[in-house]
Tab-separated table of N, CA and C in Angstrom:
chain	number	residue	atom	x	y	z
A	83	MET	N	14.088	-6.502	28.533
A	83	MET	CA	13.316	-5.543	27.904
A	83	MET	C	11.886	-6.082	28.110
A	84	SER	N	11.067	-5.252	28.548
A	84	SER	CA	9.518	-5.517	28.689
A	84	SER	C	8.862	-5.527	27.309
A	85	ILE	N	8.196	-6.669	27.027
A	85	ILE	CA	7.558	-6.822	25.807
A	85	ILE	C	6.431	-5.645	25.685
A	86	THR	N	5.892	-5.248	26.843
A	86	THR	CA	4.919	-4.210	26.932
A	86	THR	C	5.353	-2.999	26.276
A	87	LEU	N	6.625	-2.673	26.652
A	87	LEU	CA	7.318	-1.377	26.005
A	87	LEU	C	7.135	-1.317	24.423
A	88	LEU	N	7.275	-2.408	23.751
A	88	LEU	CA	7.275	-2.493	22.376
A	88	LEU	C	5.705	-2.628	21.984
A	89	GLN	N	4.779	-3.122	22.791
A	89	GLN	CA	3.449	-3.141	22.504
A	89	GLN	C	2.652	-1.860	22.495
A	90	ALA	N	3.304	-0.792	23.206
A	90	ALA	CA	2.767	0.482	23.314
A	90	ALA	C	2.801	1.287	21.945
A	91	PRO	N	3.801	1.306	21.212
A	91	PRO	CA	3.849	1.877	19.865
A	91	PRO	C	2.964	1.114	18.968
A	92	ALA	N	2.897	-0.209	19.064
A	92	ALA	CA	1.970	-0.908	18.162
A	92	ALA	C	0.605	-0.480	18.398
A	93	ALA	N	0.199	-0.342	19.552
A	93	ALA	CA	-1.149	0.129	19.913
A	93	ALA	C	-1.423	1.614	19.345
A	94	SER	N	-0.345	2.374	19.441
A	94	SER	CA	-0.484	3.625	19.051
A	94	SER	C	-0.623	3.777	17.609
A	95	PHE	N	-0.027	2.970	16.802
A	95	PHE	CA	-0.145	2.887	15.367
A	95	PHE	C	-1.501	2.558	14.950
A	96	VAL	N	-2.092	1.646	15.566
A	96	VAL	CA	-3.446	1.058	15.305
A	96	VAL	C	-4.540	2.313	15.546
A	97	LEU	N	-4.245	3.015	16.702
A	97	LEU	CA	-5.156	4.253	16.980
A	97	LEU	C	-4.939	5.253	16.178
A	98	LEU	N	-3.658	5.373	15.705
A	98	LEU	CA	-3.336	6.508	14.706
A	98	LEU	C	-4.215	6.138	13.382
A	99	SER	N	-4.188	4.836	12.897
A	99	SER	CA	-4.860	4.487	11.748
A	99	SER	C	-6.364	4.652	11.785
A	100	VAL	N	-6.998	4.393	13.114
A	100	VAL	CA	-8.399	4.593	13.336
A	100	VAL	C	-8.620	6.192	13.123
A	101	GLY	N	-7.889	6.943	13.938
A	101	GLY	CA	-7.967	8.205	13.914
A	101	GLY	C	-7.687	8.923	12.560
A	102	HIS	N	-6.883	8.555	11.913
A	102	HIS	CA	-6.585	9.095	10.495
A	102	HIS	C	-7.692	8.790	9.623
A	103	THR	N	-8.373	7.552	9.628
A	103	THR	CA	-9.518	7.247	8.904
A	103	THR	C	-10.571	8.104	9.250
A	104	ILE	N	-10.922	8.381	10.526
A	104	ILE	CA	-12.074	9.193	11.033
A	104	ILE	C	-11.761	10.515	10.437
A	105	LYS	N	-10.645	11.133	10.550
A	105	LYS	CA	-10.303	12.438	10.097
A	105	LYS	C	-10.488	12.578	8.656
A	106	GLY	N	-10.159	11.485	7.952
A	106	GLY	CA	-10.342	11.469	6.396
A	106	GLY	C	-11.771	11.637	6.125
A	107	ARG	N	-12.700	10.902	6.744
A	107	ARG	CA	-14.104	10.941	6.491
A	107	ARG	C	-14.573	12.372	6.793
A	108	GLN	N	-14.016	12.987	7.776
A	108	GLN	CA	-14.419	14.467	8.103
A	108	GLN	C	-13.925	15.443	6.839
A	109	TRP	N	-12.506	15.111	6.581
A	109	TRP	CA	-11.942	16.140	5.596
A	109	TRP	C	-12.598	15.959	4.187
A	110	THR	N	-13.021	14.514	3.770
A	110	THR	CA	-13.629	14.420	2.484
A	110	THR	C	-15.111	14.801	2.456
A	111	ALA	N	-15.718	15.130	3.671
A	111	ALA	CA	-17.058	15.609	3.755
A	111	ALA	C	-17.046	17.203	3.637
A	112	ASP	N	-16.022	17.705	3.581
A	112	ASP	CA	-15.998	19.127	3.563
A	112	ASP	C	-16.420	19.703	2.173
A	113	PRO	N	-17.353	20.584	2.097
A	113	PRO	CA	-17.933	21.064	0.946
A	113	PRO	C	-16.963	21.572	-0.192
A	114	ARG	N	-15.804	22.154	0.229
A	114	ARG	CA	-14.807	22.541	-0.644
A	114	ARG	C	-14.165	21.367	-1.286
A	115	PHE	N	-14.026	20.318	-0.551
A	115	PHE	CA	-13.365	19.041	-1.147
A	115	PHE	C	-14.354	18.304	-2.012
A	116	LYS	N	-15.754	18.350	-1.626
A	116	LYS	CA	-16.659	17.744	-2.483
A	116	LYS	C	-16.824	18.298	-3.759
A	117	ALA	N	-16.447	19.668	-3.731
A	117	ALA	CA	-16.613	20.473	-5.103
A	117	ALA	C	-15.728	20.127	-6.147
A	118	ILE	N	-14.588	19.513	-5.653
A	118	ILE	CA	-13.682	19.029	-6.726
A	118	ILE	C	-13.775	17.464	-6.930
A	119	ALA	N	-14.901	16.936	-6.536
A	119	ALA	CA	-15.066	15.389	-6.665
A	119	ALA	C	-14.844	15.090	-8.171
A	120	GLY	N	-14.301	14.047	-8.432
A	120	GLY	CA	-14.172	13.397	-9.844
A	120	GLY	C	-12.829	13.852	-10.444
A	121	THR	N	-12.173	14.979	-9.864
A	121	THR	CA	-10.947	15.443	-10.440
A	121	THR	C	-9.763	14.549	-9.993
A	122	ASN	N	-8.575	14.792	-10.733
A	122	ASN	CA	-7.454	14.211	-10.214
A	122	ASN	C	-7.088	14.498	-8.718
A	123	LEU	N	-7.154	15.675	-8.480
A	123	LEU	CA	-6.860	16.220	-7.167
A	123	LEU	C	-7.871	15.507	-6.048
A	124	TRP	N	-9.088	15.194	-6.275
A	124	TRP	CA	-9.910	14.649	-5.381
A	124	TRP	C	-9.477	13.197	-5.308
A	125	THR	N	-9.346	12.631	-6.415
A	125	THR	CA	-8.777	11.052	-6.475
A	125	THR	C	-7.562	10.877	-5.817
A	126	CYS	N	-6.596	11.616	-5.993
A	126	CYS	CA	-5.263	11.419	-5.301
A	126	CYS	C	-5.395	11.733	-3.839
A	127	GLY	N	-6.272	12.729	-3.542
A	127	GLY	CA	-6.409	13.174	-2.156
A	127	GLY	C	-7.010	12.249	-1.324
A	128	THR	N	-7.934	11.687	-1.804
A	128	THR	CA	-8.832	10.638	-1.205
A	128	THR	C	-8.118	9.245	-1.022
A	129	LEU	N	-7.412	8.751	-2.119
A	129	LEU	CA	-6.723	7.635	-2.110
A	129	LEU	C	-5.541	7.755	-1.398
A	130	GLY	N	-4.810	8.870	-1.340
A	130	GLY	CA	-3.645	9.132	-0.548
A	130	GLY	C	-3.990	9.092	0.913
A	131	TRP	N	-4.974	9.744	1.280
A	131	TRP	CA	-5.341	9.660	2.670
A	131	TRP	C	-5.609	8.417	3.312
A	132	TYR	N	-6.344	7.575	2.581
A	132	TYR	CA	-6.655	6.191	3.045
A	132	TYR	C	-5.363	5.279	2.934
A	133	GLN	N	-4.450	5.550	2.053
A	133	GLN	CA	-3.178	4.887	2.040
A	133	GLN	C	-2.344	5.182	3.329
A	134	GLY	N	-2.463	6.413	3.677
A	134	GLY	CA	-1.953	6.650	5.026
A	134	GLY	C	-2.462	6.001	6.123
A	135	SER	N	-3.687	5.827	6.189
A	135	SER	CA	-4.251	4.824	7.116
A	135	SER	C	-3.895	3.437	7.223
A	136	GLY	N	-3.644	2.925	5.974
A	136	GLY	CA	-3.024	1.615	5.770
A	136	GLY	C	-1.593	1.507	6.232
A	137	PHE	N	-0.841	2.779	6.143
A	137	PHE	CA	0.497	2.772	6.519
A	137	PHE	C	0.548	2.659	7.984
A	138	PHE	N	-0.323	3.358	8.741
A	138	PHE	CA	-0.390	3.336	10.181
A	138	PHE	C	-0.685	1.946	10.617
A	139	LEU	N	-1.609	1.285	9.938
A	139	LEU	CA	-2.027	-0.015	10.462
A	139	LEU	C	-0.893	-1.001	10.149
A	140	SER	N	-0.435	-0.872	8.984
A	140	SER	CA	0.662	-1.926	8.580
A	140	SER	C	1.885	-1.770	9.639
A	141	THR	N	2.176	-0.496	9.905
A	141	THR	CA	3.367	-0.228	10.776
A	141	THR	C	3.003	-0.651	12.221
A	142	GLY	N	1.695	-0.671	12.656
A	142	GLY	CA	1.353	-1.223	13.931
A	142	GLY	C	1.587	-2.696	13.972
A	143	LEU	N	1.299	-3.360	12.990
A	143	LEU	CA	1.346	-4.729	12.860
A	143	LEU	C	2.852	-5.111	12.879
A	144	LEU	N	3.726	-4.277	12.212
A	144	LEU	CA	5.143	-4.492	12.232
A	144	LEU	C	5.650	-4.370	13.673
A	145	HIS	N	5.204	-3.399	14.446
A	145	HIS	CA	5.589	-3.111	15.719
A	145	HIS	C	5.164	-4.226	16.690
A	146	TRP	N	3.889	-4.730	16.432
A	146	TRP	CA	3.524	-5.884	17.182
A	146	TRP	C	4.426	-7.096	16.984
A	147	GLN	N	4.830	-7.219	15.775
A	147	GLN	CA	5.701	-8.375	15.618
A	147	GLN	C	6.921	-8.264	16.364
A	148	TRP	N	7.489	-6.976	16.250
A	148	TRP	CA	8.751	-6.684	17.079
A	148	TRP	C	8.392	-7.073	18.622
A	149	SER	N	7.280	-6.658	19.088
A	149	SER	CA	7.081	-6.863	20.478
A	149	SER	C	6.943	-8.363	20.792
A	150	GLN	N	6.733	-9.152	19.906
A	150	GLN	CA	6.566	-10.640	20.155
A	150	GLN	C	7.965	-11.223	20.005
A	151	ASP	N	8.849	-10.602	19.337
A	151	ASP	CA	10.315	-11.014	19.304
A	151	ASP	C	11.198	-9.748	19.056
A	152	PRO	N	11.480	-9.234	20.142
A	152	PRO	CA	12.276	-7.979	20.149
A	152	PRO	C	13.778	-8.141	19.483
A	153	SER	N	14.028	-9.528	19.547
A	153	SER	CA	15.594	-9.796	18.803
A	153	SER	C	15.475	-9.258	17.289
A	154	LEU	N	14.253	-9.296	16.772
A	154	LEU	CA	14.134	-8.783	15.329
A	154	LEU	C	14.865	-7.483	15.087
A	155	LEU	N	14.825	-6.627	16.152
A	155	LEU	CA	15.303	-5.249	16.083
A	155	LEU	C	16.717	-5.116	16.091
A	156	GLN	N	17.444	-6.314	16.241
A	156	GLN	CA	18.915	-6.435	16.119
A	156	GLN	C	19.358	-6.481	14.628
A	157	ASP	N	18.321	-6.857	13.833
A	157	ASP	CA	18.611	-6.956	12.238
A	157	ASP	C	18.721	-5.591	11.641
A	158	PRO	N	19.712	-5.298	10.891
A	158	PRO	CA	19.917	-3.843	10.344
A	158	PRO	C	18.700	-3.514	9.497
A	159	LEU	N	17.976	-4.346	8.709
A	159	LEU	CA	16.827	-3.956	8.073
A	159	LEU	C	15.655	-3.552	8.845
A	160	ASN	N	15.494	-4.164	9.984
A	160	ASN	CA	14.377	-3.924	10.838
A	160	ASN	C	14.577	-2.657	11.618
A	161	LYS	N	16.085	-2.366	11.779
A	161	LYS	CA	16.386	-1.087	12.465
A	161	LYS	C	16.173	0.101	11.495
A	162	ALA	N	16.439	-0.187	10.144
A	162	ALA	CA	16.232	0.786	9.183
A	162	ALA	C	14.832	1.122	9.029
A	163	MET	N	13.900	0.043	9.107
A	163	MET	CA	12.470	0.347	8.898
A	163	MET	C	11.948	1.216	10.128
A	164	ALA	N	12.528	0.892	11.397
A	164	ALA	CA	12.026	1.656	12.515
A	164	ALA	C	12.401	3.047	12.549
A	165	GLY	N	13.746	3.104	11.887
A	165	GLY	CA	14.186	4.597	11.740
A	165	GLY	C	13.495	5.472	10.709
A	166	ILE	N	13.104	4.892	9.621
A	166	ILE	CA	12.404	5.333	8.548
A	166	ILE	C	10.956	5.775	9.123
A	167	VAL	N	10.280	5.069	9.736
A	167	VAL	CA	8.984	5.335	10.410
A	167	VAL	C	9.117	6.325	11.457
A	168	ASN	N	10.197	6.396	12.207
A	168	ASN	CA	10.431	7.618	13.112
A	168	ASN	C	10.563	8.890	12.380
A	169	ILE	N	11.369	8.849	11.304
A	169	ILE	CA	11.657	10.116	10.588
A	169	ILE	C	10.342	10.672	9.919
A	170	ILE	N	9.536	9.738	9.483
A	170	ILE	CA	8.116	10.030	8.750
A	170	ILE	C	7.395	10.697	10.026
A	171	LEU	N	7.180	10.199	11.065
A	171	LEU	CA	6.396	10.631	12.256
A	171	LEU	C	6.848	12.158	12.560
A	172	TRP	N	8.246	12.274	12.846
A	172	TRP	CA	8.748	13.464	13.207
A	172	TRP	C	8.483	14.615	12.209
A	173	ALA	N	8.917	14.190	10.865
A	173	ALA	CA	8.618	15.118	9.793
A	173	ALA	C	7.335	15.525	9.702
A	174	SER	N	6.190	14.622	9.713
A	174	SER	CA	4.887	14.835	9.670
A	174	SER	C	4.285	15.801	10.910
A	175	SER	N	4.877	15.452	11.949
A	175	SER	CA	4.737	16.342	13.252
A	175	SER	C	5.004	17.844	12.952
A	176	ALA	N	6.302	17.969	12.463
A	176	ALA	CA	6.690	19.428	12.083
A	176	ALA	C	5.920	20.031	11.028
A	177	TRP	N	5.661	19.232	10.035
A	177	TRP	CA	4.808	19.721	8.894
A	177	TRP	C	3.431	20.340	9.362
A	178	TYR	N	2.754	19.442	10.104
A	178	TYR	CA	1.519	19.855	10.685
A	178	TYR	C	1.539	21.087	11.606
A	179	ALA	N	2.673	21.165	12.463
A	179	ALA	CA	2.829	22.155	13.244
A	179	ALA	C	3.069	23.504	12.457
A	180	LYS	N	3.782	23.506	11.454
A	180	LYS	CA	4.060	24.591	10.504
A	180	LYS	C	2.788	25.022	9.801
A	181	GLN	N	1.956	24.132	9.599
A	181	GLN	CA	0.577	24.450	8.868
A	181	GLN	C	-0.585	25.006	10.019
A	182	GLY	N	-0.114	24.870	11.359
A	182	GLY	CA	-1.036	25.236	12.239
A	182	GLY	C	-1.867	24.284	12.717
A	183	ILE	N	-1.817	23.120	12.416
A	183	ILE	CA	-2.584	21.934	12.897
A	183	ILE	C	-2.158	21.271	14.112
A	184	ILE	N	-2.175	21.876	15.187
A	184	ILE	CA	-1.307	21.655	16.385
A	184	ILE	C	-1.792	20.318	16.869
A	185	ASP	N	-3.098	19.864	17.006
A	185	ASP	CA	-3.483	18.735	17.700
A	185	ASP	C	-2.931	17.560	17.057
A	186	THR	N	-2.904	17.551	15.659
A	186	THR	CA	-2.313	16.455	14.816
A	186	THR	C	-0.737	16.367	15.083
A	187	SER	N	-0.137	17.596	15.093
A	187	SER	CA	1.288	17.713	15.364
A	187	SER	C	1.569	17.028	16.606
A	188	ILE	N	0.853	17.286	17.719
A	188	ILE	CA	1.211	16.715	18.997
A	188	ILE	C	1.020	15.280	19.135
A	189	VAL	N	-0.101	14.768	18.538
A	189	VAL	CA	-0.342	13.290	18.502
A	189	VAL	C	0.721	12.744	17.868
A	190	LEU	N	1.285	13.255	16.666
A	190	LEU	CA	2.334	12.543	15.891
A	190	LEU	C	3.737	12.558	16.690
A	191	GLY	N	3.974	13.689	17.398
A	191	GLY	CA	5.161	14.067	18.137
A	191	GLY	C	5.194	13.040	19.106
A	192	ILE	N	4.055	12.642	20.018
A	192	ILE	CA	4.012	11.809	21.123
A	192	ILE	C	4.286	10.353	20.556
A	193	SER	N	3.698	10.043	19.435
A	193	SER	CA	3.898	8.691	18.838
A	193	SER	C	5.262	8.540	18.418
A	194	ALA	N	5.858	9.434	17.824
A	194	ALA	CA	7.264	9.459	17.429
A	194	ALA	C	8.244	9.278	18.606
A	195	ALA	N	7.911	9.951	19.728
A	195	ALA	CA	8.726	9.885	20.987
A	195	ALA	C	8.632	8.477	21.502
A	196	LEU	N	7.332	7.924	21.700
A	196	LEU	CA	7.157	6.681	22.176
A	196	LEU	C	7.816	5.553	21.258
A	197	GLN	N	7.647	5.686	19.994
A	197	GLN	CA	8.303	4.708	19.134
A	197	GLN	C	9.804	4.723	19.173
A	198	ALA	N	10.446	5.928	19.266
A	198	ALA	CA	11.799	6.112	19.460
A	198	ALA	C	12.236	5.570	20.786
A	199	PHE	N	11.723	5.729	21.752
A	199	PHE	CA	11.991	5.218	23.160
A	199	PHE	C	11.943	3.817	23.175
A	200	SER	N	10.832	3.221	22.836
A	200	SER	CA	10.704	1.683	22.908
A	200	SER	C	11.602	0.983	21.968
A	201	VAL	N	11.704	1.375	20.724
A	201	VAL	CA	12.515	0.715	19.788
A	201	VAL	C	13.977	0.888	20.156
A	202	GLY	N	14.376	2.095	20.653
A	202	GLY	CA	15.786	2.419	20.972
A	202	GLY	C	16.192	1.525	22.067
A	203	LYS	N	15.252	1.194	23.051
A	203	LYS	CA	15.400	0.242	24.125
A	203	LYS	C	15.901	-0.929	23.751
A	204	ALA	N	14.916	-1.533	22.686
A	204	ALA	CA	15.051	-2.819	22.163
A	204	ALA	C	16.331	-3.069	21.416
A	205	CYS	N	16.905	-2.009	20.750
A	205	CYS	CA	18.156	-2.104	20.038
A	205	CYS	C	19.235	-2.088	20.664
A	206	LEU	N	19.294	-1.756	21.996
A	206	LEU	CA	20.456	-1.728	22.954
A	206	LEU	C	20.932	-3.045	23.195
C-alpha cells in the first residue's frame, strides 16, 4: 500500500479545516449574523463553527498518523474512527446538498470518497 494514498485524505482534511475557517469568517461577518451578537445563538453558532474547523484539523492529523503507519488501521478502534469520520462526511455532504449549498456538498463528497477509498485500501 502506498503511503501517499493515505496522505491524500490527511492533506484534504487540513485543507477542509482552512476552508471551513475562512467560510466561518465570511459567515460570521454577515449582517444578519452580526445582528444576533451576544445571544446564545450567536455564541453557539460561532463556537460550533470553529470546533468544526478543529475537528477537520485533528482528523487530518489522525489520517497523517495512519499514513505513517498503515498497520494502525488493522486495529478495530482505528477502523471505527475512520468509519465515523466517513459517515460524518457523507451525512454532511447530503445535508448541504439538501439545503442547496452545492459547492460545499461536492467538496465534502469528494473528501468522503477519497477517505473511504484510501482507508479501505489500507484495511484490506
